[in-house]
Coordinates of N, CA and C in Angstrom, one line a residue:
X1 N -57.5 -135.7 -194.0 CA -58.6 -135.5 -193.0 C -59.5 -134.4 -193.4
X2 N -60.8 -134.6 -193.3 CA -61.7 -133.5 -193.7 C -62.1 -132.7 -192.4
X3 N -61.9 -131.4 -192.5 CA -62.2 -130.6 -191.3 C -63.3 -129.5 -191.7
X4 N -64.1 -129.2 -190.7 CA -65.1 -128.1 -190.9 C -64.4 -126.8 -191.2
X5 N -64.8 -126.1 -192.2 CA -64.2 -124.8 -192.5 C -64.6 -123.7 -191.5
X6 N -65.6 -124.0 -190.7 CA -66.0 -122.9 -189.7 C -65.3 -123.1 -188.4
X7 N -65.2 -124.3 -187.8 CA -64.6 -124.5 -186.5 C -63.4 -125.3 -186.5
X8 N -63.1 -126.0 -187.6 CA -61.9 -126.9 -187.7 C -62.1 -128.3 -187.2
X9 N -63.3 -128.6 -186.7 CA -63.5 -130.0 -186.2 C -63.5 -131.0 -187.3
X10 N -63.0 -132.2 -187.0 CA -63.1 -133.3 -187.9 C -64.1 -134.3 -187.4
X11 N -64.3 -134.4 -186.1 CA -65.1 -135.4 -185.5 C -66.6 -135.1 -185.7
X12 N -67.0 -133.8 -185.9 CA -68.4 -133.5 -186.1 C -68.9 -133.4 -187.5
X13 N -68.0 -133.7 -188.5 CA -68.4 -133.5 -189.9 C -69.4 -134.6 -190.3
X14 N -70.4 -134.1 -191.1 CA -71.4 -135.0 -191.7 C -71.5 -134.6 -193.2
X15 N -70.9 -135.4 -194.0 CA -71.0 -135.2 -195.5 C -71.9 -136.1 -196.2
X16 N -72.7 -136.8 -195.5 CA -73.7 -137.7 -196.1 C -75.0 -137.1 -196.2
X17 N -75.3 -136.6 -197.4 CA -76.6 -136.0 -197.7 C -76.6 -134.5 -197.4
X18 N -76.1 -134.0 -196.3 CA -76.0 -132.6 -195.9 C -74.7 -132.3 -195.4
X19 N -74.1 -131.2 -195.9 CA -72.8 -130.8 -195.4 C -73.0 -129.9 -194.1
X20 N -72.9 -130.6 -193.0 CA -73.2 -130.0 -191.7 C -72.2 -130.4 -190.7
X21 N -71.9 -129.5 -189.8 CA -70.9 -129.8 -188.7 C -71.7 -129.8 -187.4
X22 N -71.6 -131.0 -186.7 CA -72.4 -131.1 -185.4 C -71.6 -130.5 -184.3
X23 N -70.4 -130.1 -184.5 CA -69.6 -129.4 -183.4 C -70.0 -128.0 -183.3
X24 N -70.1 -127.3 -184.4 CA -70.5 -125.8 -184.3 C -71.9 -125.6 -184.9
X25 N -72.6 -126.6 -185.3 CA -74.0 -126.5 -185.8 C -74.1 -125.6 -187.0
X26 N -73.2 -125.7 -187.9 CA -73.3 -124.8 -189.1 C -73.1 -125.6 -190.4
X27 N -73.8 -125.2 -191.5 CA -73.6 -125.8 -192.8 C -72.4 -125.2 -193.4
X28 N -71.9 -125.9 -194.4 CA -70.7 -125.5 -195.1 C -70.8 -126.0 -196.6
X29 N -69.9 -125.4 -197.4 CA -69.8 -125.8 -198.8 C -68.6 -126.7 -199.0
X30 N -68.8 -127.7 -199.9 CA -67.7 -128.6 -200.1 C -66.4 -127.9 -200.6
X31 N -66.7 -126.8 -201.4 CA -65.5 -126.1 -202.0 C -64.7 -125.4 -200.9
X32 N -65.3 -125.2 -199.7 CA -64.6 -124.5 -198.7 C -63.7 -125.4 -197.9
X33 N -63.9 -126.7 -198.0 CA -63.2 -127.7 -197.2 C -61.7 -127.6 -197.4
X34 N -61.3 -127.4 -198.7 CA -59.9 -127.3 -199.0 C -59.3 -126.0 -198.7
X35 N -60.1 -124.9 -199.0 CA -59.6 -123.6 -198.8 C -59.4 -123.3 -197.3
X36 N -60.3 -123.8 -196.4 CA -60.2 -123.5 -195.0 C -59.9 -124.7 -194.2
X37 N -59.0 -125.5 -194.7 CA -58.7 -126.7 -193.9 C -58.1 -126.3 -192.6
X38 N -58.2 -127.2 -191.6 CA -57.8 -126.9 -190.3 C -56.3 -126.6 -190.2
X39 N -55.9 -125.6 -189.5 CA -54.5 -125.4 -189.3 C -53.8 -126.6 -188.6
X40 N -52.6 -126.9 -189.0 CA -51.9 -128.1 -188.5 C -51.6 -128.0 -187.0
X41 N -51.6 -126.8 -186.5 CA -51.2 -126.7 -185.1 C -52.4 -126.7 -184.2
X42 N -53.6 -126.9 -184.7 CA -54.8 -127.0 -183.9 C -54.9 -128.4 -183.3
X43 N -55.1 -128.6 -182.0 CA -55.1 -129.9 -181.4 C -56.5 -130.5 -181.5
X44 N -56.5 -131.8 -181.5 CA -57.8 -132.6 -181.5 C -58.3 -132.5 -180.1
X45 N -59.6 -132.4 -180.0 CA -60.3 -132.5 -178.7 C -60.0 -133.8 -178.0
X46 N -59.7 -133.9 -176.8 CA -59.6 -135.1 -176.1 C -60.9 -135.8 -175.9
X47 N -60.9 -137.1 -175.9 CA -62.1 -137.9 -175.6 C -62.2 -138.3 -174.2
X48 N -63.4 -138.1 -173.7 CA -63.7 -138.5 -172.3 C -63.7 -140.0 -172.2
X49 N -62.8 -140.5 -171.3 CA -62.6 -142.0 -171.2 C -63.0 -142.4 -169.8
X50 N -64.1 -143.1 -169.6 CA -64.6 -143.4 -168.3 C -63.7 -144.4 -167.6
X51 N -62.8 -145.1 -168.4 CA -61.9 -146.1 -167.8 C -60.5 -145.5 -167.4
X52 N -60.3 -144.2 -167.8 CA -59.0 -143.6 -167.5 C -58.9 -143.4 -166.0
X53 N -57.8 -143.7 -165.5 CA -57.5 -143.6 -164.0 C -57.2 -142.1 -163.7
X54 N -57.9 -141.6 -162.8 CA -57.7 -140.2 -162.3 C -56.6 -140.1 -161.3
X55 N -55.4 -139.6 -161.7 CA -54.2 -139.7 -160.9 C -54.4 -138.9 -159.5
X56 N -53.7 -139.4 -158.6 CA -53.7 -138.7 -157.3 C -53.1 -137.3 -157.4
X57 N -52.2 -137.1 -158.3 CA -51.6 -135.8 -158.6 C -52.7 -134.8 -159.0
X58 N -53.6 -135.3 -159.8 CA -54.7 -134.5 -160.3 C -55.6 -134.1 -159.2
X59 N -55.9 -135.0 -158.3 CA -56.7 -134.7 -157.1 C -56.0 -133.6 -156.3
X60 N -54.7 -133.8 -156.1 CA -53.9 -132.8 -155.3 C -53.9 -131.4 -155.9
X61 N -53.8 -131.4 -157.3 CA -53.9 -130.1 -158.0 C -55.2 -129.4 -157.8
X62 N -56.3 -130.2 -157.9 CA -57.6 -129.6 -157.6 C -57.7 -129.1 -156.2
X63 N -57.2 -129.9 -155.3 CA -57.3 -129.5 -153.8 C -56.6 -128.1 -153.6
X64 N -55.5 -127.9 -154.4 CA -54.8 -126.7 -154.2 C -55.7 -125.4 -154.4
X65 N -56.7 -125.6 -155.3 CA -57.6 -124.5 -155.6 C -59.0 -124.7 -155.0
X66 N -59.1 -125.5 -154.0 CA -60.3 -125.8 -153.3 C -61.4 -126.3 -154.2
X67 N -61.0 -127.2 -155.1 CA -61.9 -127.8 -156.0 C -61.9 -129.4 -155.8
X68 N -63.0 -130.0 -156.1 CA -63.1 -131.4 -156.1 C -63.5 -131.9 -157.5
X69 N -63.2 -133.1 -157.8 CA -63.5 -133.6 -159.1 C -65.0 -133.6 -159.4
X70 N -65.4 -133.1 -160.6 CA -66.8 -133.0 -161.0 C -66.8 -133.4 -162.5
X71 N -68.0 -133.4 -163.1 CA -68.2 -133.7 -164.5 C -67.6 -132.6 -165.3
X72 N -67.1 -131.5 -164.7 CA -66.5 -130.4 -165.5 C -65.0 -130.7 -165.7
X73 N -64.6 -131.9 -165.4 CA -63.1 -132.2 -165.6 C -63.0 -133.7 -165.8
X74 N -61.9 -134.1 -166.5 CA -61.5 -135.5 -166.6 C -60.1 -135.6 -166.9
X75 N -59.6 -136.9 -166.9 CA -58.2 -137.1 -167.2 C -58.0 -137.7 -168.6
X76 N -57.1 -137.2 -169.4 CA -56.8 -137.7 -170.7 C -55.6 -138.5 -170.7
X77 N -55.7 -139.8 -170.9 CA -54.5 -140.6 -171.0 C -53.7 -140.4 -172.3
X78 N -54.3 -139.8 -173.3 CA -53.7 -139.5 -174.6 C -52.7 -138.3 -174.4
X79 N -53.3 -137.2 -173.8 CA -52.5 -136.0 -173.6 C -51.7 -136.1 -172.3
X80 N -52.1 -137.0 -171.4 CA -51.6 -137.1 -170.0 C -51.7 -135.8 -169.3
X81 N -52.9 -135.2 -169.4 CA -53.2 -133.9 -168.8 C -54.6 -134.0 -168.1
X82 N -54.8 -133.1 -167.2 CA -56.1 -132.8 -166.6 C -56.9 -131.9 -167.5
X83 N -58.1 -132.4 -167.9 CA -58.9 -131.7 -168.9 C -60.1 -131.0 -168.3
X84 N -60.3 -129.7 -168.8 CA -61.5 -129.0 -168.4 C -62.3 -128.6 -169.7
X85 N -63.3 -129.4 -170.0 CA -64.0 -129.3 -171.3 C -65.1 -128.2 -171.2
X86 N -65.5 -127.7 -172.3 CA -66.7 -126.8 -172.4 C -67.6 -127.4 -173.4
X87 N -68.9 -127.5 -173.1 CA -69.9 -128.2 -173.9 C -70.9 -127.2 -174.4
X88 N -71.4 -127.4 -175.6 CA -72.5 -126.7 -176.2 C -73.7 -127.7 -176.3
X89 N -74.9 -127.2 -176.1 CA -76.1 -128.0 -176.2 C -76.3 -128.3 -177.7
X90 N -76.3 -129.6 -178.0 CA -76.5 -130.0 -179.4 C -78.0 -130.0 -179.8
X91 N -78.8 -130.4 -178.9 CA -80.3 -130.4 -179.1 C -81.0 -129.9 -177.9
X92 N -81.8 -128.8 -178.1 CA -82.5 -128.3 -177.0 C -83.6 -129.3 -176.6
X93 N -84.1 -130.1 -177.5 CA -85.2 -131.0 -177.2 C -84.6 -132.2 -176.3
X94 N -83.5 -132.7 -176.7 CA -82.9 -133.8 -176.0 C -81.9 -133.4 -174.9
X95 N -81.5 -132.2 -174.9 CA -80.5 -131.7 -174.0 C -79.2 -132.4 -174.1
X96 N -78.9 -132.9 -175.3 CA -77.6 -133.6 -175.5 C -76.5 -132.5 -175.7
X97 N -75.3 -132.8 -175.3 CA -74.2 -131.9 -175.4 C -73.0 -132.4 -176.3
X98 N -72.3 -131.4 -176.8 CA -71.1 -131.8 -177.6 C -70.0 -130.9 -177.1
X99 N -68.8 -131.5 -176.9 CA -67.6 -130.7 -176.5 C -67.1 -129.8 -177.6
X100 N -67.0 -128.5 -177.4 CA -66.5 -127.6 -178.4 C -65.1 -127.0 -178.1
X101 N -64.7 -127.1 -176.8 CA -63.4 -126.6 -176.4 C -62.9 -127.3 -175.2
X102 N -61.6 -127.3 -174.9 CA -61.1 -127.9 -173.8 C -59.7 -127.4 -173.4
X103 N -59.6 -127.0 -172.1 CA -58.3 -126.6 -171.6 C -57.7 -127.8 -170.9
X104 N -56.4 -128.0 -171.2 CA -55.7 -129.2 -170.6 C -54.4 -128.8 -169.9
X105 N -54.4 -129.2 -168.6 CA -53.3 -128.8 -167.7 C -52.3 -129.9 -167.4
X106 N -51.0 -129.6 -167.6 CA -50.0 -130.5 -167.3 C -49.7 -130.4 -165.8
X107 N -49.8 -131.5 -165.1 CA -49.6 -131.5 -163.6 C -48.3 -132.2 -163.2
X108 N -47.5 -132.7 -164.3 CA -46.3 -133.4 -164.0 C -45.1 -132.6 -164.0
X109 N -45.2 -131.3 -164.5 CA -44.1 -130.4 -164.6 C -43.1 -130.9 -165.6
X110 N -43.5 -131.7 -166.5 CA -42.6 -132.3 -167.5 C -42.7 -131.6 -168.9
X111 N -43.6 -130.6 -168.9 CA -43.8 -129.9 -170.2 C -43.5 -128.4 -170.0
X112 N -43.0 -127.8 -171.0 CA -42.7 -126.4 -171.0 C -44.0 -125.6 -171.1
X113 N -45.1 -126.2 -171.5 CA -46.4 -125.5 -171.6 C -47.3 -126.1 -170.6
X114 N -47.6 -125.3 -169.6 CA -48.5 -125.8 -168.5 C -49.9 -126.1 -169.1
X115 N -50.4 -125.2 -170.0 CA -51.7 -125.3 -170.5 C -51.7 -125.5 -172.0
X116 N -52.6 -126.4 -172.5 CA -52.8 -126.5 -173.9 C -54.3 -126.4 -174.2
X117 N -54.7 -125.8 -175.3 CA -56.1 -125.7 -175.7 C -56.4 -126.4 -176.9
X118 N -57.6 -127.1 -177.0 CA -58.1 -127.8 -178.2 C -59.5 -127.4 -178.4
X119 N -59.9 -127.4 -179.7 CA -61.3 -127.1 -180.0 C -61.5 -125.9 -180.9
X120 N -62.7 -125.3 -180.9 CA -63.0 -124.1 -181.6 C -62.2 -123.0 -181.1
X121 N -61.8 -122.0 -182.0 CA -61.1 -120.8 -181.5 C -61.8 -120.2 -180.4
X122 N -61.0 -119.8 -179.3 CA -61.6 -119.3 -178.1 C -62.4 -118.0 -178.4
X123 N -62.0 -117.3 -179.5 CA -62.7 -116.0 -179.8 C -64.1 -116.2 -180.4
X124 N -64.5 -117.4 -180.7 CA -65.7 -117.6 -181.4 C -66.9 -118.0 -180.5
X125 N -66.7 -118.1 -179.2 CA -67.8 -118.5 -178.2 C -67.4 -118.0 -176.8
X126 N -68.4 -117.9 -176.0 CA -68.2 -117.5 -174.6 C -68.2 -118.7 -173.7
X127 N -67.1 -118.8 -172.9 CA -66.9 -119.9 -172.0 C -67.5 -119.5 -170.6
X128 N -68.7 -119.9 -170.3 CA -69.4 -119.4 -169.1 C -69.8 -120.6 -168.2
X129 N -69.5 -120.5 -167.0 CA -70.0 -121.4 -166.0 C -71.1 -120.7 -165.2
X130 N -72.3 -121.4 -165.1 CA -73.4 -120.8 -164.5 C -73.5 -121.3 -163.0
X131 N -73.9 -120.3 -162.2 CA -74.1 -120.7 -160.8 C -75.3 -121.7 -160.7
X132 N -75.2 -122.6 -159.8 CA -76.2 -123.6 -159.5 C -77.5 -122.9 -159.2
X133 N -78.6 -123.2 -160.1 CA -79.8 -122.5 -159.8 C -80.5 -122.9 -158.5
X134 N -80.0 -124.0 -157.9 CA -80.6 -124.4 -156.6 C -79.8 -123.8 -155.4
X135 N -78.8 -123.0 -155.7 CA -78.1 -122.3 -154.7 C -79.0 -121.4 -153.8
X136 N -78.9 -121.6 -152.5 CA -79.8 -120.8 -151.7 C -79.1 -119.7 -150.9
X137 N -78.0 -119.2 -151.5 CA -77.4 -118.1 -150.8 C -78.2 -116.8 -150.9
X138 N -79.0 -116.7 -152.0 CA -79.9 -115.5 -152.1 C -79.3 -114.4 -152.8
X139 N -78.1 -114.5 -153.4 CA -77.5 -113.4 -154.2 C -78.2 -113.2 -155.5
X140 N -78.1 -112.0 -156.1 CA -78.7 -111.8 -157.4 C -78.0 -112.7 -158.4
X141 N -78.7 -113.2 -159.4 CA -78.1 -114.0 -160.4 C -78.0 -113.2 -161.7
X142 N -78.3 -111.9 -161.6 CA -78.2 -111.0 -162.8 C -76.8 -110.4 -162.9
X143 N -75.8 -111.1 -162.3 CA -74.4 -110.6 -162.3 C -73.5 -111.6 -163.0
X144 N -72.5 -111.1 -163.7 CA -71.5 -111.9 -164.4 C -70.2 -111.4 -164.0
X145 N -69.3 -112.4 -163.6 CA -67.9 -112.1 -163.3 C -67.0 -112.5 -164.4
X146 N -66.0 -111.8 -164.8 CA -65.1 -112.1 -165.9 C -63.7 -112.3 -165.3
X147 N -63.2 -113.5 -165.6 CA -61.8 -113.9 -165.1 C -61.0 -114.4 -166.3
X148 N -59.8 -114.7 -166.1 CA -58.9 -115.1 -167.2 C -58.9 -116.6 -167.5
X149 N -59.0 -117.4 -166.5 CA -58.8 -118.9 -166.7 C -60.0 -119.7 -166.2
X150 N -60.1 -120.9 -166.6 CA -61.2 -121.8 -166.3 C -61.2 -122.2 -164.8
X151 N -60.0 -122.3 -164.2 CA -59.9 -122.6 -162.8 C -60.6 -121.5 -161.9
X152 N -60.2 -120.3 -162.2 CA -60.8 -119.2 -161.5 C -62.3 -119.1 -161.8
X153 N -62.7 -119.4 -163.0 CA -64.1 -119.4 -163.4 C -64.9 -120.4 -162.6
X154 N -64.4 -121.6 -162.4 CA -65.0 -122.7 -161.7 C -65.2 -122.2 -160.2
X155 N -64.2 -121.6 -159.7 CA -64.2 -121.1 -158.3 C -65.3 -120.0 -158.1
X156 N -65.2 -119.0 -159.0 CA -66.1 -117.9 -158.8 C -67.6 -118.3 -159.1
X157 N -67.8 -119.3 -160.0 CA -69.1 -119.7 -160.4 C -69.9 -120.3 -159.2
X158 N -69.2 -120.5 -158.1 CA -70.0 -121.0 -156.9 C -70.8 -119.8 -156.4
X159 N -70.4 -118.6 -156.8 CA -71.0 -117.4 -156.2 C -71.9 -116.6 -157.2
X160 N -71.4 -116.6 -158.5 CA -72.2 -115.9 -159.6 C -71.7 -116.5 -160.9
X161 N -72.5 -116.3 -162.0 CA -72.1 -116.7 -163.3 C -70.8 -116.2 -163.6
X162 N -69.9 -117.0 -164.3 CA -68.5 -116.5 -164.5 C -68.1 -116.9 -165.9
X163 N -67.5 -115.9 -166.6 CA -66.9 -116.1 -167.9 C -65.4 -116.2 -167.8
X164 N -64.9 -117.2 -168.5 CA -63.4 -117.4 -168.6 C -63.0 -116.9 -170.0
X165 N -62.1 -115.9 -170.0 CA -61.6 -115.3 -171.3 C -60.6 -116.3 -171.9
X166 N -59.9 -117.1 -171.1 CA -58.9 -118.0 -171.7 C -57.7 -117.1 -172.0
X167 N -57.4 -116.1 -171.2 CA -56.3 -115.2 -171.4 C -56.7 -113.8 -171.1
X168 N -56.2 -112.8 -171.8 CA -56.5 -111.4 -171.5 C -57.0 -110.6 -172.7
X169 N -57.6 -111.4 -173.7 CA -58.2 -110.8 -174.9 C -59.6 -111.3 -175.1
X170 N -60.4 -110.6 -175.9 CA -61.7 -111.0 -176.2 C -62.2 -110.6 -177.6
X171 N -63.2 -111.2 -178.0 CA -63.9 -110.8 -179.3 C -65.1 -110.0 -179.0
X172 N -65.1 -108.7 -179.2 CA -66.2 -107.8 -178.8 C -67.5 -108.2 -179.4
X173 N -67.5 -108.7 -180.6 CA -68.7 -109.1 -181.4 C -69.4 -110.2 -180.7
X174 N -68.6 -111.2 -180.1 CA -69.1 -112.3 -179.4 C -69.5 -112.0 -178.0
X175 N -68.6 -111.2 -177.3 CA -68.8 -110.9 -175.9 C -69.9 -110.0 -175.6
X176 N -70.0 -108.9 -176.3 CA -71.0 -107.8 -175.9 C -72.4 -108.3 -175.8
X177 N -72.9 -109.1 -176.8 CA -74.3 -109.6 -176.6 C -74.5 -110.4 -175.3
X178 N -73.5 -111.1 -174.8 CA -73.6 -111.8 -173.5 C -73.6 -110.8 -172.4
X179 N -72.8 -109.8 -172.4 CA -72.7 -108.8 -171.3 C -74.1 -108.0 -171.2
X180 N -74.8 -107.8 -172.3 CA -76.1 -107.1 -172.2 C -77.2 -107.9 -171.5
X181 N -76.9 -109.2 -171.3 CA -77.9 -110.1 -170.6 C -77.9 -109.9 -169.1
X182 N -76.8 -109.2 -168.6 CA -76.7 -109.1 -167.2 C -76.8 -107.6 -166.7
X183 N -77.2 -107.4 -165.5 CA -77.3 -106.1 -164.9 C -76.0 -105.5 -164.5
X184 N -75.2 -106.4 -163.9 CA -73.9 -106.0 -163.4 C -72.8 -106.9 -163.9
X185 N -71.6 -106.3 -164.3 CA -70.5 -107.0 -164.7 C -69.3 -106.8 -163.8
X186 N -68.7 -107.8 -163.3 CA -67.6 -107.7 -162.4 C -66.3 -108.2 -163.2
X187 N -65.3 -107.4 -163.2 CA -64.1 -107.7 -164.0 C -63.0 -108.0 -162.9
X188 N -62.5 -109.2 -162.9 CA -61.7 -109.8 -161.8 C -60.5 -110.5 -162.5
X189 N -59.5 -109.8 -163.0 CA -58.4 -110.5 -163.7 C -57.3 -110.7 -162.7
X190 N -56.3 -111.4 -163.2 CA -55.1 -111.8 -162.4 C -54.3 -110.5 -162.0
X191 N -53.7 -110.7 -160.8 CA -52.9 -109.6 -160.3 C -51.5 -109.5 -160.8
X192 N -51.4 -109.2 -162.1 CA -50.1 -109.0 -162.8 C -50.3 -107.9 -163.8
X193 N -49.2 -107.6 -164.5 CA -49.2 -106.5 -165.5 C -50.2 -106.7 -166.6
X194 N -50.2 -108.0 -167.1 CA -51.1 -108.3 -168.2 C -52.6 -108.2 -167.8
X195 N -52.9 -108.6 -166.6 CA -54.2 -108.5 -166.0 C -54.6 -107.1 -165.8
X196 N -53.7 -106.2 -165.3 CA -54.0 -104.8 -165.1 C -54.3 -104.1 -166.4
X197 N -53.5 -104.4 -167.5 CA -53.7 -103.7 -168.8 C -55.0 -104.2 -169.4
X198 N -55.3 -105.4 -169.3 CA -56.5 -105.9 -169.9 C -57.8 -105.3 -169.2
X199 N -57.7 -105.2 -167.9 CA -58.8 -104.6 -167.1 C -59.0 -103.1 -167.6
X200 N -58.0 -102.4 -167.7 CA -58.1 -101.0 -168.2 C -58.7 -100.9 -169.6
X201 N -58.3 -101.8 -170.4 CA -58.8 -101.9 -171.8 C -60.3 -102.2 -171.8
X202 N -60.7 -103.2 -170.9 CA -62.1 -103.6 -170.9 C -63.0 -102.5 -170.4
X203 N -62.5 -101.8 -169.4 CA -63.3 -100.7 -168.8 C -63.4 -99.5 -169.9
X204 N -62.3 -99.2 -170.6 CA -62.4 -98.2 -171.6 C -63.3 -98.6 -172.7
X205 N -63.4 -99.8 -173.0 CA -64.2 -100.3 -174.2 C -65.7 -100.4 -173.8
X206 N -66.0 -100.8 -172.6 CA -67.4 -101.1 -172.3 C -68.0 -100.2 -171.2
X207 N -67.3 -99.3 -170.6 CA -67.8 -98.5 -169.5 C -69.1 -97.7 -169.7
X208 N -69.2 -97.2 -170.9 CA -70.4 -96.4 -171.3 C -71.6 -97.3 -171.7
X209 N -71.3 -98.6 -171.8 CA -72.4 -99.5 -172.4 C -73.0 -100.3 -171.3
X210 N -72.2 -100.7 -170.3 CA -72.7 -101.6 -169.2 C -72.2 -101.1 -167.9
X211 N -72.8 -101.7 -166.8 CA -72.4 -101.3 -165.4 C -71.3 -102.2 -165.0
X212 N -70.1 -101.7 -164.8 CA -68.9 -102.5 -164.5 C -68.4 -102.2 -163.1
X213 N -68.1 -103.3 -162.4 CA -67.5 -103.3 -161.1 C -66.1 -103.8 -161.2
X214 N -65.1 -103.0 -160.9 CA -63.7 -103.4 -161.0 C -63.2 -104.0 -159.7
X215 N -62.7 -105.2 -159.7 CA -62.2 -105.9 -158.5 C -60.7 -105.9 -158.6
X216 N -60.0 -105.2 -157.7 CA -58.6 -105.1 -157.6 C -58.1 -106.1 -156.5
X217 N -57.9 -107.3 -156.9 CA -57.5 -108.3 -155.9 C -56.0 -108.3 -155.7
X218 N -55.6 -108.8 -154.5 CA -54.2 -108.9 -154.2 C -53.6 -110.2 -154.7
X219 N -54.4 -111.1 -155.2 CA -53.9 -112.3 -155.8 C -54.9 -112.8 -156.9
X220 N -54.6 -113.8 -157.6 CA -55.4 -114.3 -158.7 C -56.7 -114.9 -158.1
X221 N -57.8 -114.8 -158.8 CA -59.1 -115.2 -158.2 C -59.1 -116.7 -157.8
X222 N -58.4 -117.5 -158.5 CA -58.4 -119.0 -158.1 C -57.7 -119.2 -156.8
X223 N -56.9 -118.3 -156.3 CA -56.2 -118.5 -155.0 C -57.0 -118.0 -153.8
X224 N -58.1 -117.5 -154.0 CA -59.0 -117.1 -152.9 C -59.7 -118.3 -152.3
X225 N -59.9 -118.2 -151.0 CA -60.8 -119.2 -150.4 C -62.2 -118.8 -150.7
X226 N -63.2 -119.7 -150.5 CA -64.6 -119.4 -150.7 C -65.1 -118.2 -149.9
X227 N -64.6 -118.2 -148.7 CA -65.0 -117.0 -147.8 C -64.4 -115.7 -148.3
X228 N -63.2 -115.8 -148.8 CA -62.6 -114.5 -149.3 C -63.3 -114.1 -150.6
X229 N -63.7 -115.1 -151.5 CA -64.4 -114.7 -152.7 C -65.8 -114.1 -152.3
X230 N -66.4 -114.7 -151.4 CA -67.7 -114.2 -150.9 C -67.6 -112.7 -150.5
X231 N -66.6 -112.4 -149.7 CA -66.4 -111.1 -149.1 C -66.0 -110.1 -150.2
X232 N -65.2 -110.6 -151.2 CA -64.7 -109.7 -152.3 C -65.7 -109.4 -153.3
X233 N -66.6 -110.4 -153.6 CA -67.6 -110.2 -154.6 C -68.8 -109.4 -154.1
X234 N -69.1 -109.6 -152.9 CA -70.4 -109.0 -152.3 C -70.1 -108.0 -151.2
X235 N -69.0 -107.4 -151.1 CA -68.7 -106.4 -150.1 C -69.4 -105.1 -150.4

């Protein structure tokens, strides 16, 4: 299998005339294909299947976090998991999109790993959900909230733009240019030891560069109701 040496994708490779990857939009050299072949443990991106049945268990899982099924999620019959994809715009002119990453949640409790990730390395791009521009709540849109997981990001993005770290680490080279686009940064990580340590590290690294608001929640962001999130973010 031929894989892109930049992002590891096999589905986006175009070797006919131009060595180009449509997944990460980068050129590559043929000689790099063997040297940087995709790691064997990197999962293939799931394909969106319009015929796949969306299980009732998946609906119940979303309801637990006050979410309803949208285009930001689908069911993979191959992985037997609920999928939360992230898309990059492939063409600004045509506004076509290509999936570059996907978090997949086991809702059957039959796997030792609740979450699986497929796609480009998480450290190579920013997973951001943008607030609906037609939202009429009137809050400033020049704010970005940072959370750990995509479920929390979907919830918080109802109120302001939200970045999912996909854990408690980040790539400063990729993240900092995004942070500079916003006037205020809210750091809202999970209420556990790992979240507390990551929050302290984030503040230490960026406090002199950007305006940071630390949110010390009593529970994980995804567990808040919409009213609680509203009160917590804008108090």
